[in-house]
CSV table of C-alpha atoms in Angstrom, one decimal:
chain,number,residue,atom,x,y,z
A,1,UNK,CA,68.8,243.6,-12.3
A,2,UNK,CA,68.3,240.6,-14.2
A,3,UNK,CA,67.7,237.1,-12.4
A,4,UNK,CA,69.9,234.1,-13.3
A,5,UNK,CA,68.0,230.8,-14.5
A,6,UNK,CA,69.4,229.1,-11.5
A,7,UNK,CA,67.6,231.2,-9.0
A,8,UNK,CA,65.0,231.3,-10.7
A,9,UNK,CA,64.6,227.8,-11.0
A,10,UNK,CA,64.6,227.8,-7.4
A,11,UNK,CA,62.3,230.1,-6.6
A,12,UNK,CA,59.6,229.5,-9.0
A,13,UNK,CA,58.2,226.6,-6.5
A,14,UNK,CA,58.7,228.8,-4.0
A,15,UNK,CA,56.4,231.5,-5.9
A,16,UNK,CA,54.0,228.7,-7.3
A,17,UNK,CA,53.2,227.4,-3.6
A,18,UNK,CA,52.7,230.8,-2.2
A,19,UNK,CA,50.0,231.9,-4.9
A,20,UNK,CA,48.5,228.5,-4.4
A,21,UNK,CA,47.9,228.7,-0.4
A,22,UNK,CA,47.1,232.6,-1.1
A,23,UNK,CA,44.2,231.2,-3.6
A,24,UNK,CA,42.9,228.1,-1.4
A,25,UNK,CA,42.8,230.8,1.9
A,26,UNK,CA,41.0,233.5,1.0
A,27,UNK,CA,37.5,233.4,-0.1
A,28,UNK,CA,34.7,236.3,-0.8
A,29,UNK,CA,33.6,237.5,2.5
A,30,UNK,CA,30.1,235.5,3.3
A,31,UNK,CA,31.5,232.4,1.2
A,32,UNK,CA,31.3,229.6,3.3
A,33,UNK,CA,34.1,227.4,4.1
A,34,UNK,CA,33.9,223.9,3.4
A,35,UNK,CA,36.2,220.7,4.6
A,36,UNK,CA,36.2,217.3,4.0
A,37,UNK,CA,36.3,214.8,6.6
A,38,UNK,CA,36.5,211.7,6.0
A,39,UNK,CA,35.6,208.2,9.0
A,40,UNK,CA,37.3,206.2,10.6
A,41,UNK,CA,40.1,208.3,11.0
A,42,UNK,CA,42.2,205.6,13.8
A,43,UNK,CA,42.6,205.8,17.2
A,44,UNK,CA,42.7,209.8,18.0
A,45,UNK,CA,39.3,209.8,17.0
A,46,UNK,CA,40.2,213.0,15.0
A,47,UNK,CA,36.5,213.6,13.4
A,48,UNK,CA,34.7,213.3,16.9
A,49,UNK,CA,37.3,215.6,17.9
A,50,UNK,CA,36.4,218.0,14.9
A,51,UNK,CA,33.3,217.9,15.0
A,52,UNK,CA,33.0,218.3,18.9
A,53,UNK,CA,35.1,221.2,18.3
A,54,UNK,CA,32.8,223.0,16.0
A,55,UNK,CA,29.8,222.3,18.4
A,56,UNK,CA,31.4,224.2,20.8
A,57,UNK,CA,31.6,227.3,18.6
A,58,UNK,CA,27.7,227.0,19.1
A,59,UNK,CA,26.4,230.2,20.4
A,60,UNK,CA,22.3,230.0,20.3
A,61,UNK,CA,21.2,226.6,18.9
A,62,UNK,CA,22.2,223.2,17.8
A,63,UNK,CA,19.7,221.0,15.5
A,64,UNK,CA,20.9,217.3,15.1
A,65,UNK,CA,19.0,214.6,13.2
A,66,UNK,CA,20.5,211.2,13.5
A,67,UNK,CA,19.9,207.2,12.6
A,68,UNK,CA,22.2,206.2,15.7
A,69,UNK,CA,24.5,207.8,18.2
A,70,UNK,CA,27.6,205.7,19.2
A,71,UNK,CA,30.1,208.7,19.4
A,72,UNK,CA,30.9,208.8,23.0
A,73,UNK,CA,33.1,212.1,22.6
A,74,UNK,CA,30.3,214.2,20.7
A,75,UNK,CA,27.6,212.9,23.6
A,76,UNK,CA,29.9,214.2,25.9
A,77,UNK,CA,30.4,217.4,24.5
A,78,UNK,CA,26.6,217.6,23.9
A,79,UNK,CA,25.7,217.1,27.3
A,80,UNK,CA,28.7,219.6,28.6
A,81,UNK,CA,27.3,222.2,26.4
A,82,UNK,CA,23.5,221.3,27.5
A,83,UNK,CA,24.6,221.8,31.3
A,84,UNK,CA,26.5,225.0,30.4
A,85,UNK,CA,22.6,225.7,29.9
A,86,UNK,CA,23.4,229.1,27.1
A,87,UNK,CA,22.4,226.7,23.7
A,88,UNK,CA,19.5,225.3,22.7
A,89,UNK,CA,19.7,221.8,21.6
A,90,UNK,CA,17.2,219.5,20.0
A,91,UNK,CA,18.0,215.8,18.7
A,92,UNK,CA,15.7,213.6,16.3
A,93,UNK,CA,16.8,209.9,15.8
A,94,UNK,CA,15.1,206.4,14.5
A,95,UNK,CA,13.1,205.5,17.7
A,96,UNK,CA,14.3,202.2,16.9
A,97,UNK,CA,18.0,202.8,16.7
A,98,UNK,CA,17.8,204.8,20.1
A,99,UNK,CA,15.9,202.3,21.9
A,100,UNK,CA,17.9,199.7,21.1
A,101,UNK,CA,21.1,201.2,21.6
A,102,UNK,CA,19.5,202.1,25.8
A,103,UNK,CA,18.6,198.7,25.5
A,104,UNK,CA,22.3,197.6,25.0
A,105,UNK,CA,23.9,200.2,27.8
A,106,UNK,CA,25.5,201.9,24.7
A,107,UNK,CA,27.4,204.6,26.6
A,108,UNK,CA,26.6,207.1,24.1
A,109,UNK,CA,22.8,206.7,24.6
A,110,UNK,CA,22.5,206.4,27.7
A,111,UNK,CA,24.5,209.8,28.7
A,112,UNK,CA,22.2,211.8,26.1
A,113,UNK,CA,19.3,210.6,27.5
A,114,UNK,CA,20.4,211.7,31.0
A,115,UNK,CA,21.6,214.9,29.8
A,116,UNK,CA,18.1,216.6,30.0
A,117,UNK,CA,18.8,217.5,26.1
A,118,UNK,CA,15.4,217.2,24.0
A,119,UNK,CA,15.4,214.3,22.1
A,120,UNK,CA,12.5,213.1,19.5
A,121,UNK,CA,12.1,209.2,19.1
A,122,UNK,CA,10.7,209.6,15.0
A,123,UNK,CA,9.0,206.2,14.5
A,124,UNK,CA,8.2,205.5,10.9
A,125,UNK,CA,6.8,202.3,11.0
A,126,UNK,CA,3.5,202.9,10.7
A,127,UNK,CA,4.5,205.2,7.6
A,128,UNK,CA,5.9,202.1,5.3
A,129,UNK,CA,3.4,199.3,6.5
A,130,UNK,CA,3.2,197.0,3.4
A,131,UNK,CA,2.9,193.5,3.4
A,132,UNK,CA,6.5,192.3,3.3
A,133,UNK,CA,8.4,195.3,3.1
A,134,UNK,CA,10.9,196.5,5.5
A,135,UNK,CA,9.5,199.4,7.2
A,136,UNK,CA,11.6,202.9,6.4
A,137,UNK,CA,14.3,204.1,8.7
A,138,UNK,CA,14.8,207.9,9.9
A,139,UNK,CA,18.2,207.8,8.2
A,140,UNK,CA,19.3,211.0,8.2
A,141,UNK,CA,22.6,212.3,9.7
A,142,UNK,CA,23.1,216.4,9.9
A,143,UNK,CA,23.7,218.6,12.2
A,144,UNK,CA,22.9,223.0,11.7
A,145,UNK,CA,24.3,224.8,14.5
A,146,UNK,CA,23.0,228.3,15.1
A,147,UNK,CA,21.2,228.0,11.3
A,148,UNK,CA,24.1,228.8,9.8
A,149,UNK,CA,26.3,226.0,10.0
A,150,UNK,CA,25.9,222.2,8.8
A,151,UNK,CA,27.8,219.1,9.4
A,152,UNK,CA,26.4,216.0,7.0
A,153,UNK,CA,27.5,212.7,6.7
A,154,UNK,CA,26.0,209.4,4.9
């Protein structure tokens, strides 16, 4: 049976979007998936949400190096997950950044430093001494949860 034009015409989007979401959902077993997020995302706070989300899929560790911590929601969840007591969790962050952030009640701060998660202070001031230069910054900002699994930002 041959198909008139007109349904045709019709379908063919149809067709076209259905190959397309078949293509962008499957993927070699073992590839990794990979999402763009992109900050701020408004009021619902959607990437906290997100990324709280996949912290919680943690099942043995979670590795977090960090400038600053504002995010309220993701110390939250870190400190939930810490008191669960099944993940390991280990934070490095600017010495600087943290200490002034407890120094300013930043609510984020203050409820990972009470959350008995291990956090290193990494001071690099002594590294960058020069006369007149800035001294460097631990400026990184990733996350690997259970080695297999990493969250970046810049």
């Amino acid at each position: 049976m041959i198909m008139s034009r007109r349904i045709f015409r019709r379908l063919l989007p149809l067709l076209l979007l259905a190959i397309l979401a078949a293509a962008l959902s499957s993927r070699p077993a073992g590839e990794p998936a990979i999402r763009t997020l992109f900050s701020p995302t408004g009021k619902e706070h959607r990437l906290q949400k997100t990324i709280s989300e996949e912290l919680r899929k943690a099942r043995k560790s979670i590795r977090i190096a960090m400038y600053t911590f504002t995010s309220t929601t993701i110390a939250r969840t870190l400190a939930s997950i810490r008191q669960e007591g099944a993940i390991d969790i280990r934070i490095l962050i600017d010495k600087q950044q943290f200490d002034q952030c407890l120094e300013q009640k930043v609510p984020a701060a203050k409820i990972l430093e009470e959350s008995g998660i291990a956090i290193r202070r990494v001071d690099l001031r002594a590294e960058g001494e020069q006369k007149g230069a800035e001294p460097p910054h631990f400026h990184h900002k990733f996350c690997v949860i259970d080695d297999s699994a990493v969250i970046t930002g810049s």
